Coordinates of C-alpha atoms and ligand atoms in Angstrom, one line a residue:
X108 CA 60.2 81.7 90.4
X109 CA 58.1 84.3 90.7
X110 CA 59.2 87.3 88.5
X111 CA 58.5 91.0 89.4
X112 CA 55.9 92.3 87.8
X113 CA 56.5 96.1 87.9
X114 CA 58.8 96.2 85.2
X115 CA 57.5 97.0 81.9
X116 CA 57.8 94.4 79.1
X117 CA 61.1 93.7 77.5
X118 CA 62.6 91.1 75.2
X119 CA 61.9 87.5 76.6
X120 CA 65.8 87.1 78.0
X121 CA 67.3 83.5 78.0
X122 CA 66.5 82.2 81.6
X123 CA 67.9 79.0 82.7
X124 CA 66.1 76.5 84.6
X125 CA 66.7 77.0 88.2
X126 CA 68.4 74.3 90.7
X127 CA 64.4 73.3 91.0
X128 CA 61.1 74.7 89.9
X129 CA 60.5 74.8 93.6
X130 CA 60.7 78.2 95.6
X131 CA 62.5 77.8 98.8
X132 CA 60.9 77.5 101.8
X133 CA 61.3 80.3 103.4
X134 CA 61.4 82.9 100.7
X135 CA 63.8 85.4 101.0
X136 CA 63.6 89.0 101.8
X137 CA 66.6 89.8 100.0
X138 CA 68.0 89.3 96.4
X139 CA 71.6 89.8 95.0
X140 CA 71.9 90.4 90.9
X141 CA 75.9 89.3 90.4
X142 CA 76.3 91.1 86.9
X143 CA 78.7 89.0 85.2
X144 CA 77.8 89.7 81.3
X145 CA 80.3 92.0 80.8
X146 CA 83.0 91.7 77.7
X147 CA 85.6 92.8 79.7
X148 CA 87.5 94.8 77.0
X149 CA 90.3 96.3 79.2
X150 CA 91.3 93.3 80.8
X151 CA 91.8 92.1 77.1
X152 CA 91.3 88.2 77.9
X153 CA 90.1 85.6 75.4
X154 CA 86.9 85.5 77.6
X155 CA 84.7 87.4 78.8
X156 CA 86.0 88.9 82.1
X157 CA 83.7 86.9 84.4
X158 CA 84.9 83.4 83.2
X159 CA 88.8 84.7 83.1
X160 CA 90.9 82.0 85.5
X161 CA 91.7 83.5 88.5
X162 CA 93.9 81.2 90.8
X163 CA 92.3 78.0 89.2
X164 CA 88.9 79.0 89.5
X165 CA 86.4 81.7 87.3
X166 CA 86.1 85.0 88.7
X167 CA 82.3 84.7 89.1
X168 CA 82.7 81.3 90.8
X169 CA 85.4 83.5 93.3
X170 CA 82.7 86.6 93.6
X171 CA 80.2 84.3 94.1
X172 CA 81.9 82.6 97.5
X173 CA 81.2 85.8 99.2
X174 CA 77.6 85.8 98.0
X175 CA 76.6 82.1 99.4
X176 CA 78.8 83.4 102.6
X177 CA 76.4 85.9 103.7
X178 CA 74.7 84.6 106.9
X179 CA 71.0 85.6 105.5
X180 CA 69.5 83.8 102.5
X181 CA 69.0 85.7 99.7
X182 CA 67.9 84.9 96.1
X183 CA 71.2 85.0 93.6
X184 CA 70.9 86.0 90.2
X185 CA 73.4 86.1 88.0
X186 CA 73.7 88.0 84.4
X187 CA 75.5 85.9 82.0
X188 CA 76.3 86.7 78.5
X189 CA 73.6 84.8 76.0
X190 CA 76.1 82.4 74.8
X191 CA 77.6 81.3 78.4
X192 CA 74.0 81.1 79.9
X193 CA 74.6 77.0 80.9
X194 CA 78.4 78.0 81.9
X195 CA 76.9 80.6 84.4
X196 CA 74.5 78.1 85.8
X197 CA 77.1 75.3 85.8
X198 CA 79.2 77.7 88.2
X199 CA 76.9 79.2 90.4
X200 CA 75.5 75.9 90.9
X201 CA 78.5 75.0 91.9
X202 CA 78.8 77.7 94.4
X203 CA 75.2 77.3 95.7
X204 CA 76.2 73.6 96.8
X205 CA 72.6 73.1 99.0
X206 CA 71.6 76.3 98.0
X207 CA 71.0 75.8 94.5
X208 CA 66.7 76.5 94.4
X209 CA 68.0 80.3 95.6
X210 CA 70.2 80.5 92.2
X211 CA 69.0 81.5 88.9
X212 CA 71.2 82.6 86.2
X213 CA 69.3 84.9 82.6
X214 CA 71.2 86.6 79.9
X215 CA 72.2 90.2 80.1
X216 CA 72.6 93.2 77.5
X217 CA 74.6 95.5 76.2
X218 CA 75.2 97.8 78.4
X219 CA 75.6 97.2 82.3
X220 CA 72.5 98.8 83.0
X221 CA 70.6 96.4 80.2
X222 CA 72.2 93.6 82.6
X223 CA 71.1 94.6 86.1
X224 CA 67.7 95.2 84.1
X225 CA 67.7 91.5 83.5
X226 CA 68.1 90.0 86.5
X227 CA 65.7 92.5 88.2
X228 CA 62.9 91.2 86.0
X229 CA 63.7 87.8 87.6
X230 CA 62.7 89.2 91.5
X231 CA 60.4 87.2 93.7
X232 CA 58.2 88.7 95.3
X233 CA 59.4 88.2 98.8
X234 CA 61.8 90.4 98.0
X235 CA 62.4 94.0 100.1
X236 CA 66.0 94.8 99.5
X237 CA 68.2 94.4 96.0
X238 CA 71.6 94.7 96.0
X239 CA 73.4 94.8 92.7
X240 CA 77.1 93.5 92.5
X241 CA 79.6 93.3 90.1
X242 CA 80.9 89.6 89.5
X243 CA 84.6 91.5 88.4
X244 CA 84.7 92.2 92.1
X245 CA 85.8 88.8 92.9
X246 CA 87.3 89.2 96.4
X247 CA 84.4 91.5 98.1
X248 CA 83.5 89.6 101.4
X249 CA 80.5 88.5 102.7
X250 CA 80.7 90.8 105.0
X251 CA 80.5 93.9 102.5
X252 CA 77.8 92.7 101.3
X253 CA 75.9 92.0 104.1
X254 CA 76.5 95.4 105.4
X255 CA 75.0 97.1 102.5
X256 CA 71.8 95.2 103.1
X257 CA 71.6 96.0 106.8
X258 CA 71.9 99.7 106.3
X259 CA 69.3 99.6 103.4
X260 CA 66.9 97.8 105.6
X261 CA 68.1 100.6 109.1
X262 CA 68.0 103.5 106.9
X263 CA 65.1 102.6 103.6
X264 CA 67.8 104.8 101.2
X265 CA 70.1 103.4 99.0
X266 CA 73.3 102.2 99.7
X267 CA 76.8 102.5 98.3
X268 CA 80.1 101.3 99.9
X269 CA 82.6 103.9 99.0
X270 CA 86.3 104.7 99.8
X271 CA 88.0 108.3 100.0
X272 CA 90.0 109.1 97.2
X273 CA 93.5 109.5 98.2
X274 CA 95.4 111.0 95.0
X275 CA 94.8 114.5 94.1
X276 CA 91.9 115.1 91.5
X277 CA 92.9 118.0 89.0
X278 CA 90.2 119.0 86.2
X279 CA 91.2 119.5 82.7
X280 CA 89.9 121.0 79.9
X281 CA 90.1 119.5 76.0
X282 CA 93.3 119.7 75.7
X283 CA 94.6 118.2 78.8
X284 CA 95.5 121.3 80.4
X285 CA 94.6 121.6 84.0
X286 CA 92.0 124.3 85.0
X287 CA 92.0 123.4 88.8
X288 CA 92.3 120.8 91.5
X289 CA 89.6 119.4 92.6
X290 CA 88.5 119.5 96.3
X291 CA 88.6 115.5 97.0
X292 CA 87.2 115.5 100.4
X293 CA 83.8 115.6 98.5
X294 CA 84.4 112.9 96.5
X295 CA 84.3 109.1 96.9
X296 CA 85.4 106.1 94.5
X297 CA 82.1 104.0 95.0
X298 CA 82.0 100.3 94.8
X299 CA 79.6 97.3 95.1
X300 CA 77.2 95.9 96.2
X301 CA 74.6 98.9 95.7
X302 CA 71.9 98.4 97.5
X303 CA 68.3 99.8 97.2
X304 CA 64.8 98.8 98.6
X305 CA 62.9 96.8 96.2
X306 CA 60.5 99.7 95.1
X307 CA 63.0 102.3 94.5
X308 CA 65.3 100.5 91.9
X309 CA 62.3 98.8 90.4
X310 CA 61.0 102.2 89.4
X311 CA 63.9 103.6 88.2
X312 CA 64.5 100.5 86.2
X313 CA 60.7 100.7 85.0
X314 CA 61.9 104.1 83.8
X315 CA 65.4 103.8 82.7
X316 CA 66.4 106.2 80.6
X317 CA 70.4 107.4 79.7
X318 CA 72.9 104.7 80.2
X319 CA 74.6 105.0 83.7
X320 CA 77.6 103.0 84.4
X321 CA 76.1 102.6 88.4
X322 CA 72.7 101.7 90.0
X323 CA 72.6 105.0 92.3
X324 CA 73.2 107.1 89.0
X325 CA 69.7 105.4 87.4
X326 CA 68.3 105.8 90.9
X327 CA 69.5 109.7 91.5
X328 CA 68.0 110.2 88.0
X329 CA 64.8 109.4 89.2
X330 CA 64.9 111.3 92.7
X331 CA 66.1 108.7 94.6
X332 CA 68.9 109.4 96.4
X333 CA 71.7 107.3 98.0
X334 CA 74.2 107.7 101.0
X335 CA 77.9 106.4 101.1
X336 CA 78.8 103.4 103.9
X337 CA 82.7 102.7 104.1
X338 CA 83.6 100.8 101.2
X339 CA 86.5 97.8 101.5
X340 CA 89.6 98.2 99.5
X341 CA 89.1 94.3 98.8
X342 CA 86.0 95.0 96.9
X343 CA 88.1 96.1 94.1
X344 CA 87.1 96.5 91.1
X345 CA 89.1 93.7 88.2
X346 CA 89.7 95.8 85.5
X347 CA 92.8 95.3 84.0
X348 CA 95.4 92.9 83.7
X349 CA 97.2 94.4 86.4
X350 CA 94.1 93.6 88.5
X351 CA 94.1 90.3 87.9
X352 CA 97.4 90.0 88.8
X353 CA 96.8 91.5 92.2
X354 CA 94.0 89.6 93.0
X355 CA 96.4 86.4 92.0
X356 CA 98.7 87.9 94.8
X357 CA 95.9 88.5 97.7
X358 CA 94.7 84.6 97.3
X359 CA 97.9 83.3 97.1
X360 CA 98.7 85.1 100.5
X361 CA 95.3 84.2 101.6
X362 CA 95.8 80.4 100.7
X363 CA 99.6 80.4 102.2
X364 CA 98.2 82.2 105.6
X365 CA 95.6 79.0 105.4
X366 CA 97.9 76.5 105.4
X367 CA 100.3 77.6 108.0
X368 CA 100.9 75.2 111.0
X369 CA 99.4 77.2 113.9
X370 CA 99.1 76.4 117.4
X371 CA 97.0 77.2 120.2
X372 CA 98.6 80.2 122.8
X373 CA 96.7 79.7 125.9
X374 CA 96.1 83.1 127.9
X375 CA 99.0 82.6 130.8
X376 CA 99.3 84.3 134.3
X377 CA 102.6 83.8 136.0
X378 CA 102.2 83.8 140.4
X379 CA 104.8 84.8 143.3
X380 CA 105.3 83.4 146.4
X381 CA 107.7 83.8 149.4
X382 CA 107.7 82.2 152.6
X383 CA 110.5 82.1 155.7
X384 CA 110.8 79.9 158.5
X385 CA 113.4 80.2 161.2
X386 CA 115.2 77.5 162.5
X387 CA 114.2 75.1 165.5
X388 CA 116.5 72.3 166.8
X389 CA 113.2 70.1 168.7
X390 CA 111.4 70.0 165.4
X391 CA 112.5 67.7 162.4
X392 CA 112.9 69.5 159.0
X393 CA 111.1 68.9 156.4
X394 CA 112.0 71.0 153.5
X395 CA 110.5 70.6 149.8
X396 CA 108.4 67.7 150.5
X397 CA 111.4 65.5 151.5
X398 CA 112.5 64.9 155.6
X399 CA 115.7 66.1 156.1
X400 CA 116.9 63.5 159.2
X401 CA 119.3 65.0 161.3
X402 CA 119.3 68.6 160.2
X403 CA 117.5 71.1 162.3
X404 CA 114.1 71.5 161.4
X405 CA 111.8 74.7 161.1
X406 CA 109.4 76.3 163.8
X407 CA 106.4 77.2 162.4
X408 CA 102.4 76.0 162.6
X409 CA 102.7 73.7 160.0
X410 CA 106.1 71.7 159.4
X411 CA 107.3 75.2 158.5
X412 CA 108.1 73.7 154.6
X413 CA 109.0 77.0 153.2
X414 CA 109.7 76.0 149.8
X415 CA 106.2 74.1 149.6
X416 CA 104.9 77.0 151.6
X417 CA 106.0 79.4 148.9
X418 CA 104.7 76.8 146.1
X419 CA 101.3 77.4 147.6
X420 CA 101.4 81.2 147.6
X421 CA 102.6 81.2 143.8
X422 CA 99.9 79.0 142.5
X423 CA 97.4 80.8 144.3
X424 CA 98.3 83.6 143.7
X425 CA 98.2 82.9 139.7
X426 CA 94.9 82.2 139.7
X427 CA 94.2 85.2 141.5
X428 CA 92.7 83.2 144.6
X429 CA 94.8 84.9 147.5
X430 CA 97.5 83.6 149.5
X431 CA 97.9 80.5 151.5
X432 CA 97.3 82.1 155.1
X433 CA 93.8 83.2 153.8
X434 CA 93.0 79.5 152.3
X435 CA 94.0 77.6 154.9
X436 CA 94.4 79.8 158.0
X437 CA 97.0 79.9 160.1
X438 CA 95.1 79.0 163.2
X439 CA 93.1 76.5 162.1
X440 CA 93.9 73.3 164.2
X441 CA 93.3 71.2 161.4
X442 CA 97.2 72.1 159.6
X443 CA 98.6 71.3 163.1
X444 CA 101.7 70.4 161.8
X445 CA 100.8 69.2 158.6
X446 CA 103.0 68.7 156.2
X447 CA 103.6 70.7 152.8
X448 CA 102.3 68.4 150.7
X449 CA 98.9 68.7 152.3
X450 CA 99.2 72.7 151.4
X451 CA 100.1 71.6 148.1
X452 CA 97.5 68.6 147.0
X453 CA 94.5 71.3 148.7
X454 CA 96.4 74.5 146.5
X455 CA 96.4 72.6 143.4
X456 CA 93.0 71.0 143.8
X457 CA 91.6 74.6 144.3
X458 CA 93.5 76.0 141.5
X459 CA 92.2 73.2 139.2
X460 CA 88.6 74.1 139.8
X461 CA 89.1 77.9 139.4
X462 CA 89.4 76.8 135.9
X463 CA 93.5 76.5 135.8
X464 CA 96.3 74.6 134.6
X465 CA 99.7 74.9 136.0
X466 CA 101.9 74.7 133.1
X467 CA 105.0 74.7 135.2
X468 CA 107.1 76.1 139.2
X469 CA 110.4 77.3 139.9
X470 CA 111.3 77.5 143.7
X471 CA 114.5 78.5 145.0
X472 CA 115.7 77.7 148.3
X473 CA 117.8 80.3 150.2
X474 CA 119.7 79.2 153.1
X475 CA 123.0 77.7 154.8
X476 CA 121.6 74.1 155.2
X477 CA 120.9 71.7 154.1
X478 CA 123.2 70.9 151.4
X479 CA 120.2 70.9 148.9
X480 CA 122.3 69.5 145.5
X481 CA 122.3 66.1 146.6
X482 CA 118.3 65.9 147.5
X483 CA 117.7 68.0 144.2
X484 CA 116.1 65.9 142.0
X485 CA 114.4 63.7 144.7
X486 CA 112.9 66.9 145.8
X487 CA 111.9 68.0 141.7
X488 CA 110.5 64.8 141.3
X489 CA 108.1 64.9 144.5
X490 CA 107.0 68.4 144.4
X491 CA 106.2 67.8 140.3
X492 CA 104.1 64.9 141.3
X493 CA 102.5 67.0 143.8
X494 CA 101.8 69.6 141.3
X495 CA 101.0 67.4 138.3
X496 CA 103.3 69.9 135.9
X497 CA 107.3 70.4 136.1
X498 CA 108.9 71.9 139.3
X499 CA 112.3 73.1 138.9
X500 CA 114.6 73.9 142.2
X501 CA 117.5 75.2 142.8
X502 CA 119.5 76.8 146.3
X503 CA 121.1 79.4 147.6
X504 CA 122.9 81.3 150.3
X505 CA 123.5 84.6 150.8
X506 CA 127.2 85.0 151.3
X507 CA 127.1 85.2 155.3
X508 CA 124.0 88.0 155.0
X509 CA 121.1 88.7 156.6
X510 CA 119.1 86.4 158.5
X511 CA 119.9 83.2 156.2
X512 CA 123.6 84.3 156.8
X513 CA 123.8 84.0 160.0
X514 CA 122.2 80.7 160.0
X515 CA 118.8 81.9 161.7
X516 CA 116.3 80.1 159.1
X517 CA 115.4 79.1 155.6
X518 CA 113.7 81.3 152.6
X519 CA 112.3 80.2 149.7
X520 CA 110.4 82.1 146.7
X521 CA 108.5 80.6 143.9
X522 CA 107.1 81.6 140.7
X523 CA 104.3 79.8 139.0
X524 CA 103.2 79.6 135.6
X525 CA 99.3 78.6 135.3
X526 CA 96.9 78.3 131.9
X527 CA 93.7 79.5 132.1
X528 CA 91.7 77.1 130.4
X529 CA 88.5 79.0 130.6
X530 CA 89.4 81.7 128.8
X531 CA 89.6 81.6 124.8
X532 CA 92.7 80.7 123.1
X533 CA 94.2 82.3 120.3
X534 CA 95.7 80.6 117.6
X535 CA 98.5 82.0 116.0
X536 CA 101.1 81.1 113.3
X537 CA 104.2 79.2 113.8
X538 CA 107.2 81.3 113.5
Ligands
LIG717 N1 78.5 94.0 83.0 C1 77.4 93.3 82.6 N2 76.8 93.6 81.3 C2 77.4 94.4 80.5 C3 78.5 95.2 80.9 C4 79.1 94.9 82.2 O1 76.8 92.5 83.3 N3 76.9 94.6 79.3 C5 79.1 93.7 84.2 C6 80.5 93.1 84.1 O2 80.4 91.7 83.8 C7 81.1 93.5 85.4 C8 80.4 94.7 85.9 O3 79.2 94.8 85.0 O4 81.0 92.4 86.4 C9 81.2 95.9 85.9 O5 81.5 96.3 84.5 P1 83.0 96.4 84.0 O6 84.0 96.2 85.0 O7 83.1 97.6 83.1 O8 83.1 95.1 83.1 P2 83.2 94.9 81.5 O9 82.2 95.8 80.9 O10 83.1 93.5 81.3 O11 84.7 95.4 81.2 P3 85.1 96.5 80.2 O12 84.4 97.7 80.5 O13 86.6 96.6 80.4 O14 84.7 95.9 78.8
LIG718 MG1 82.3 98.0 81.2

């Protein structure tokens, strides 16, 4: 380690041995101080606040998950009270896993301000931007805390996340008696990290001063000033019991939301297709893959299979890729009365490759023959063969009306339901 040496000379604190004597590779440019040697008098534990159990683990080993989550490296110090120096170390070793060398832990002071000046003496020199963060701020992500360090490095001020106060402020005199309201669109409840570049709250802390219970206060005192970034409302601050509690609640949720089954909803698009073909006594029908001997077939440049025809128009028409007259044209010699399944093998192959699966097809036949019910689930099983996913069928007439009424041909629509494999998935809970 490399200690900073701007800061004018102070009491020797306790300094534990880092993970090893060795300085990592790439030094970092950044450093968070995690001040955790704190009594923590309102929360009234038997520890002091930064060792307090929160869901099974300390609440420095909790704060410091979001430290060794931030995607940049940074050197981690944390401020320990004297006596719980090797408990500090134990933990944020813990945390560090690989990252250990980046971790040293040092006693802090009295006062907050004593603390931060602690760990600041412990800076490498790499070093441009500080952020200070308070360990009772166990469940501040790590993407707070990276923010803070990106807008310190944009901007070179100091950085505070803060949120808008929502309750109304009123002023009050000595006895309690209220001499106005205050106007709280000025004012913000500030959080941290605080963030600062390297020279700024080094010579602030080099000339300390009154006891501030914030890093921007010290820093303000000595002409540097800071600007407010949103704040998070689950960087808040535990201070009381009631704190705790709430922060029991969050990772409870947290851990239950983890551990629900979820499954993967692919992104769907659903296809329509219609086709008609009248009736033609020289031709033989073939209707839904199947031959039909003996009925009258269906005129047409194909076999004039409507309900394959309409097949083909739904699954193309899914996957966006036109209808079944522009694929295969209707002139083209080549489909001389080729057979639906041909439509349907060429439809699904192209479909495929447009990055699609068809999940399943529904086709409905509406005419006065054949008798469809008996061929049904001949037909099914064909045309689902055909298009590797279900195909459900069913007929209809249309009570004497219209074109199928009177016997002059055969209709069919069909709806298709396709999965676009290309596109990302969400994954949702079960419900
Ligand atoms: N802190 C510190 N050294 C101190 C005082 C405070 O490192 N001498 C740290 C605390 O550990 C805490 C952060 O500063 O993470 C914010 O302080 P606060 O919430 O006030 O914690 P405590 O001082 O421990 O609590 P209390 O004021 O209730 O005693
Ligand atoms: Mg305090």
């Amino acid at each position: 380690m490399n200690p900073a040496s701007e800061l004018p000379s102070e009491p020797e604190p306790t300094v534990a041995e880092p993970g090893s004597p060795a300085v990592p590779d790439s030094a970092p440019a950044r450093a968070i101080i995690v001040v955790a040697a704190g009594s923590g008098q309102r929360l009234g534990a038997e520890r002091p606040k930064a060792f307090v159990e929160l869901a099974g683990r300390s609440i420095l080993e909790h704060c410091l998950d979001g430290v060794f989550g931030m995607h940049e490296a940074a050197q981690v110090i944390v401020v320990a009270p004297a006596a719980l120096v090797p408990e500090a170390e134990e933990i944020a070793f813990r945390a560090a896993g690989a990252a250990r060398d980046y971790v040293s832990v040092v006693s802090g002071g009295a006062t907050r301000q004593e603390s931060v000046h602690a760990g600041l003496g412990l800076l490498l020199d790499s070093v441009r931007t500080v952020l200070v963060h308070d360990a009772a701020r166990a469940l501040a992500t790590s993407d707070h805390l990276e923010r803070v360090a990106e807008i310190v490095e944009q901007t070179g001020e100091g950085v505070v996340p803060g949120l808008a106060v929502a309750d109304t402020i009123k002023s009050v005199d000595a006895g309690d008696t209220i001499t106005g309201t205050v106007d709280r669109s000025a004012l913000r409840a500030v959080q941290t990290p605080q963030g600062f570049p390297r020279e700024q709250i080094l010579a602030a802390y080099a000339a300390g001063g009154d006891d501030h219970t914030d890093d921007a206060a010290l820093c303000a005192a000595h002409g540097f000033s800071s600007i407010v970034v949103a704040g998070d409302p689950l960087a808040f601050k535990i201070t009381t019991p009631w704190d705790l509690q709430r922060a029991e609640r969050l990772l409870a949720e947290r851990a239950a939301a983890a551990l629900a089954p979820t499954r993967t909803v692919p992104a769907l698009r659903s296809g329509l297709g219609i086709d008609v073909h009248a009736f033609d006594d020289d031709q033989p029908l073939w209707l839904a893959g199947l031959h039909w001997p003996g009925e009258p077939g269906l005129s047409g440049h194909s076999d004039g299979d409507a309900v394959a025809h309409a097949i083909v128009d739904a699954v193309l028409s899914a996957a966006g890729l036109g209808d079944i007259g522009g694929m295969f044209g209707t002139d083209d010699p080549r489909f001389d009365g080729a057979h639906g399944s041909v439509f349907l093998e060429a439809a699904v192959e192209r479909v495929r490759e447009a990055g699609y699966r068809i999940e399943s097809v529904t086709a409905q036949v509406v005419g006065n023959r054949p008798r469809f019910s008996p061929r049904r689930a001949e037909a099914e099983e064909l045309l689902s063969a055909l298009v590797g996913a279900p195909v459900s069928l069913s007929a209809t007439t249309t009570d004497g009306l219209g074109f199928t009424g009177r016997g002059e041909g055969v209709a069919a629509i069909a709806t298709a339901l396709l999965a676009d494999i290309r596109a990302s998935s969400s994954t949702r809970p079960v419900v």
